């Protein structure tokens, strides 16, 4: 994805080596990064309104990442938050998301995925998800034409599969629950007690992944589904 605007990132990470690595990754992607090493400083800077995206380590001295984002949301700070953690089990992800985190990335992670997650959060926060073409990893969603591509290859989606793909692309890199899909894709305010979501996700997954080397649609067991970024050559 061509990056024309400089994304401003606040990084709150106490591990010196990890902080240096993340700084190098984000700076290499053309982002402007301010970094701090403890929770109290992170909360103070998060309230400044100076940053497009905030990256929080989960385990921090003074205040944890969960405590920071909880206090941020209570204070009305709406900047999107990506939480990093070695605790990658679904219950840890759910706890983070329920506290107000917008996305959750388990350590260790690929540099390309970190950059893709930050860009996805930035796009959504700046309303770029309403542009005619949505880009995530090697996926493209042409909104007005209602067409989908992976690595430039056209994917023949049914109307409902496209609606599902569009919603997942609008929330690329985030966990999307069955309830969210029923509400926004099927326009249902109740669970019809059928497997309509699972069947359609399965069909979409086959079309997104058949003939490619790597998966892009992840099942987060007990929670929902998530698009994961792959580069244009199909690698991770």
Short mmCIF file of C-alpha atoms in Angstrom, two decimals:
data_model
loop_
_atom_site.label_atom_id
_atom_site.label_comp_id
_atom_site.label_asym_id
_atom_site.label_seq_id
_atom_site.Cartn_x
_atom_site.Cartn_y
_atom_site.Cartn_z
CA UNK A 1 0.00 0.00 0.00
CA UNK A 2 1.35 3.40 -0.93
CA UNK A 3 1.56 5.53 2.17
CA UNK A 4 1.00 9.20 1.37
CA UNK A 5 0.26 10.52 4.87
CA UNK A 6 2.72 10.26 7.74
CA UNK A 7 1.12 8.28 10.54
CA UNK A 8 1.93 9.49 14.04
CA UNK A 9 2.35 6.64 16.54
CA UNK A 10 2.80 6.58 20.31
CA UNK A 11 4.67 3.44 21.39
CA UNK A 12 4.54 2.43 25.07
CA UNK A 13 6.98 -0.43 25.63
CA UNK A 14 9.28 -1.01 28.61
CA UNK A 15 11.55 -3.62 27.02
CA UNK A 16 14.45 -1.63 25.56
CA UNK A 17 15.33 -4.16 22.85
CA UNK A 18 11.71 -4.66 21.80
CA UNK A 19 11.16 -0.90 21.72
CA UNK A 20 14.18 -0.38 19.48
CA UNK A 21 13.01 -3.11 17.10
CA UNK A 22 9.48 -1.71 16.84
CA UNK A 23 10.81 1.81 16.33
CA UNK A 24 12.96 0.56 13.47
CA UNK A 25 10.03 -1.28 11.86
CA UNK A 26 7.62 1.65 12.05
CA UNK A 27 10.18 4.27 11.04
CA UNK A 28 11.11 2.07 8.10
CA UNK A 29 7.45 2.16 7.05
CA UNK A 30 7.51 5.97 7.06
CA UNK A 31 5.76 6.53 10.38
CA UNK A 32 6.60 9.17 13.00
CA UNK A 33 7.00 7.45 16.36
CA UNK A 34 7.21 8.81 19.91
CA UNK A 35 8.21 6.19 22.46
CA UNK A 36 7.98 6.00 26.25
CA UNK A 37 8.96 3.20 28.61
CA UNK A 38 6.36 3.03 31.41
CA UNK A 39 2.63 3.09 31.93
CA UNK A 40 2.35 6.44 33.70
CA UNK A 41 4.23 8.27 30.94
CA UNK A 42 2.21 6.36 28.38
CA UNK A 43 -1.09 7.46 29.88
CA UNK A 44 0.10 11.06 30.07
CA UNK A 45 1.16 11.14 26.41
CA UNK A 46 -1.92 9.20 25.25
CA UNK A 47 -4.10 12.04 26.51
CA UNK A 48 -2.28 14.65 24.43
CA UNK A 49 -4.23 13.96 21.24
CA UNK A 50 -1.00 14.12 19.25
CA UNK A 51 -1.06 10.58 17.88
CA UNK A 52 -3.03 8.77 15.17
CA UNK A 53 -2.44 5.30 16.65
CA UNK A 54 -1.26 4.14 20.09
CA UNK A 55 0.66 0.89 20.58
CA UNK A 56 0.65 -0.45 24.15
CA UNK A 57 2.55 -3.37 25.59
CA UNK A 58 0.24 -5.27 27.90
CA UNK A 59 2.68 -5.67 30.80
CA UNK A 60 4.17 -2.32 31.81
CA UNK A 61 5.63 -0.84 35.02
CA UNK A 62 3.40 1.55 37.02
CA UNK A 63 0.28 0.99 34.88
CA UNK A 64 -0.54 -2.01 32.70
CA UNK A 65 -1.68 -1.63 29.11
CA UNK A 66 -5.20 -2.67 30.16
CA UNK A 67 -5.25 0.02 32.87
CA UNK A 68 -4.01 2.66 30.42
CA UNK A 69 -6.64 1.97 27.79
CA UNK A 70 -9.40 1.77 30.41
CA UNK A 71 -8.43 5.18 31.80
CA UNK A 72 -8.05 6.58 28.26
CA UNK A 73 -11.58 5.54 27.29
CA UNK A 74 -13.03 6.84 30.57
CA UNK A 75 -11.37 10.20 29.81
CA UNK A 76 -12.83 10.24 26.30
CA UNK A 77 -9.57 9.60 24.43
CA UNK A 78 -10.65 7.86 21.23
CA UNK A 79 -7.33 7.22 19.48
CA UNK A 80 -7.16 3.63 18.18
CA UNK A 81 -5.07 1.29 20.33
CA UNK A 82 -3.08 -1.76 19.27
CA UNK A 83 -2.06 -3.92 22.23
CA UNK A 84 1.05 -6.11 22.08
CA UNK A 85 1.42 -9.06 24.39
CA UNK A 86 3.12 -12.41 24.84
CA UNK A 87 -0.26 -13.55 26.21
CA UNK A 88 -1.96 -14.58 22.98
CA UNK A 89 -4.78 -16.85 24.17
CA UNK A 90 -8.30 -15.88 23.16
CA UNK A 91 -9.35 -14.93 26.71
CA UNK A 92 -6.46 -12.46 26.89
CA UNK A 93 -7.47 -10.97 23.54
CA UNK A 94 -11.09 -10.68 24.65
CA UNK A 95 -10.08 -8.96 27.90
CA UNK A 96 -8.06 -6.44 25.92
CA UNK A 97 -10.81 -5.82 23.38
CA UNK A 98 -13.45 -5.45 26.09
CA UNK A 99 -11.29 -2.87 27.89
CA UNK A 100 -11.36 -0.64 24.81
CA UNK A 101 -8.43 -1.94 22.77
CA UNK A 102 -9.09 -1.81 19.02
CA UNK A 103 -6.71 -4.61 18.02
CA UNK A 104 -4.50 -7.17 19.74
CA UNK A 105 -1.27 -8.62 18.37
CA UNK A 106 0.50 -11.52 20.08
CA UNK A 107 4.28 -11.59 20.37
CA UNK A 108 6.31 -12.61 18.49
CA UNK A 109 4.90 -11.06 15.31
CA UNK A 110 6.04 -10.43 11.77
CA UNK A 111 7.13 -6.84 11.00
CA UNK A 112 4.79 -6.70 7.99
CA UNK A 113 1.80 -7.64 10.14
CA UNK A 114 2.59 -4.95 12.72
CA UNK A 115 2.76 -2.29 9.99
CA UNK A 116 -0.45 -3.59 8.40
CA UNK A 117 -2.33 -3.52 11.72
CA UNK A 118 -1.24 0.07 12.42
CA UNK A 119 -2.23 1.20 8.95
CA UNK A 120 -5.59 -0.56 9.23
CA UNK A 121 -6.35 1.23 12.50
CA UNK A 122 -5.24 4.55 11.02
CA UNK A 123 -7.40 4.06 7.91
CA UNK A 124 -10.46 3.34 9.98
CA UNK A 125 -9.90 6.25 12.36
CA UNK A 126 -9.41 8.69 9.50
CA UNK A 127 -12.50 7.40 7.64
CA UNK A 128 -10.36 6.01 4.85
CA UNK A 129 -12.41 2.83 4.95
CA UNK A 130 -14.99 4.74 2.88
CA UNK A 131 -12.63 5.15 -0.05
CA UNK A 132 -13.54 3.25 -3.26
CA UNK A 133 -10.70 0.73 -2.79
CA UNK A 134 -9.84 -0.94 0.53
CA UNK A 135 -6.36 -2.46 0.78
CA UNK A 136 -5.02 -4.88 3.39
CA UNK A 137 -1.94 -7.00 2.82
CA UNK A 138 -2.38 -8.53 -0.62
CA UNK A 139 -6.18 -8.14 -0.56
CA UNK A 140 -8.18 -5.50 -2.46
CA UNK A 141 -11.85 -4.64 -2.12
CA UNK A 142 -13.27 -2.39 -4.86
CA UNK A 143 -16.33 -1.02 -3.11
CA UNK A 144 -18.29 0.56 -5.94
CA UNK A 145 -17.52 -2.19 -8.45
CA UNK A 146 -18.18 -4.85 -5.75
CA UNK A 147 -15.13 -6.83 -6.84
CA UNK A 148 -12.40 -8.54 -4.82
CA UNK A 149 -8.79 -9.40 -5.63
CA UNK A 150 -5.89 -11.20 -4.00
CA UNK A 151 -2.40 -10.64 -5.39
CA UNK A 152 -4.14 -9.00 -8.34
CA UNK A 153 -6.18 -12.14 -9.07
CA UNK A 154 -9.95 -11.62 -9.32
CA UNK A 155 -12.04 -13.56 -6.78
CA UNK A 156 -15.53 -14.56 -7.93
CA UNK A 157 -17.66 -13.80 -4.87
CA UNK A 158 -21.42 -14.10 -4.54
CA UNK A 159 -23.26 -10.93 -3.40
CA UNK A 160 -23.40 -12.14 0.21
CA UNK A 161 -19.77 -13.28 0.15
CA UNK A 162 -18.81 -9.81 -1.08
CA UNK A 163 -20.82 -8.15 1.70
CA UNK A 164 -19.01 -10.39 4.19
CA UNK A 165 -15.63 -9.64 2.60
CA UNK A 166 -16.35 -5.88 2.63
CA UNK A 167 -17.22 -5.95 6.33
CA UNK A 168 -14.09 -7.93 7.18
CA UNK A 169 -12.00 -5.48 5.12
CA UNK A 170 -13.59 -2.55 6.95
CA UNK A 171 -12.34 -4.19 10.15
CA UNK A 172 -9.13 -5.67 8.74
CA UNK A 173 -6.81 -7.02 11.40
CA UNK A 174 -9.56 -6.96 14.03
CA UNK A 175 -11.55 -9.83 15.50
CA UNK A 176 -15.10 -9.79 14.13
CA UNK A 177 -17.68 -11.83 16.06
CA UNK A 178 -20.60 -13.86 14.69
CA UNK A 179 -22.94 -11.38 16.37
CA UNK A 180 -21.31 -8.47 14.53
CA UNK A 181 -21.66 -10.30 11.21
CA UNK A 182 -25.30 -11.19 11.85
CA UNK A 183 -26.06 -7.57 12.72
CA UNK A 184 -24.15 -5.80 9.95
CA UNK A 185 -24.02 -8.28 7.07
CA UNK A 186 -27.32 -10.13 7.53
CA UNK A 187 -29.08 -7.18 9.23
CA UNK A 188 -30.38 -9.42 12.03
CA UNK A 189 -30.76 -8.23 15.60
CA UNK A 190 -31.07 -11.79 16.89
CA UNK A 191 -29.28 -15.11 16.45
CA UNK A 192 -31.35 -17.32 14.10
CA UNK A 193 -29.68 -20.41 15.62
CA UNK A 194 -28.35 -21.54 12.24
CA UNK A 195 -24.85 -21.97 10.83
CA UNK A 196 -25.39 -19.35 8.12
CA UNK A 197 -22.34 -17.34 9.26
CA UNK A 198 -20.04 -20.35 9.47
CA UNK A 199 -21.12 -21.65 6.05
CA UNK A 200 -20.56 -18.32 4.33
CA UNK A 201 -17.26 -17.70 6.08
CA UNK A 202 -16.14 -21.16 4.97
CA UNK A 203 -17.06 -20.41 1.35
CA UNK A 204 -15.32 -17.03 1.48
CA UNK A 205 -12.21 -18.56 3.05
CA UNK A 206 -11.93 -21.11 0.22
CA UNK A 207 -12.13 -18.37 -2.40
CA UNK A 208 -9.60 -16.18 -0.56
CA UNK A 209 -7.09 -19.00 -0.03
CA UNK A 210 -7.52 -21.63 -2.77
CA UNK A 211 -4.45 -21.54 -5.02
CA UNK A 212 -2.46 -19.35 -2.63
CA UNK A 213 0.37 -20.40 -0.33
CA UNK A 214 -0.82 -18.76 2.89
CA UNK A 215 -4.10 -18.27 4.79
CA UNK A 216 -5.58 -14.80 5.23
CA UNK A 217 -8.82 -15.50 7.14
CA UNK A 218 -8.22 -16.68 10.68
CA UNK A 219 -10.73 -18.31 13.02
CA UNK A 220 -10.30 -17.01 16.57
CA UNK A 221 -11.87 -19.90 18.41
CA UNK A 222 -14.70 -18.92 20.70
CA UNK A 223 -14.61 -15.32 19.49
CA UNK A 224 -14.95 -14.89 15.72
CA UNK A 225 -12.88 -14.27 12.62
CA UNK A 226 -10.07 -11.98 11.53
CA UNK A 227 -8.30 -11.06 8.31
CA UNK A 228 -4.52 -11.32 8.64
CA UNK A 229 -2.10 -9.47 6.37
CA UNK A 230 0.08 -11.16 3.82
CA UNK A 231 2.47 -9.41 1.48
CA UNK A 232 2.05 -9.26 -2.28
CA UNK A 233 4.13 -12.43 -2.78
CA UNK A 234 1.89 -14.45 -0.47
CA UNK A 235 4.41 -14.68 2.37
CA UNK A 236 3.75 -14.00 6.03
#
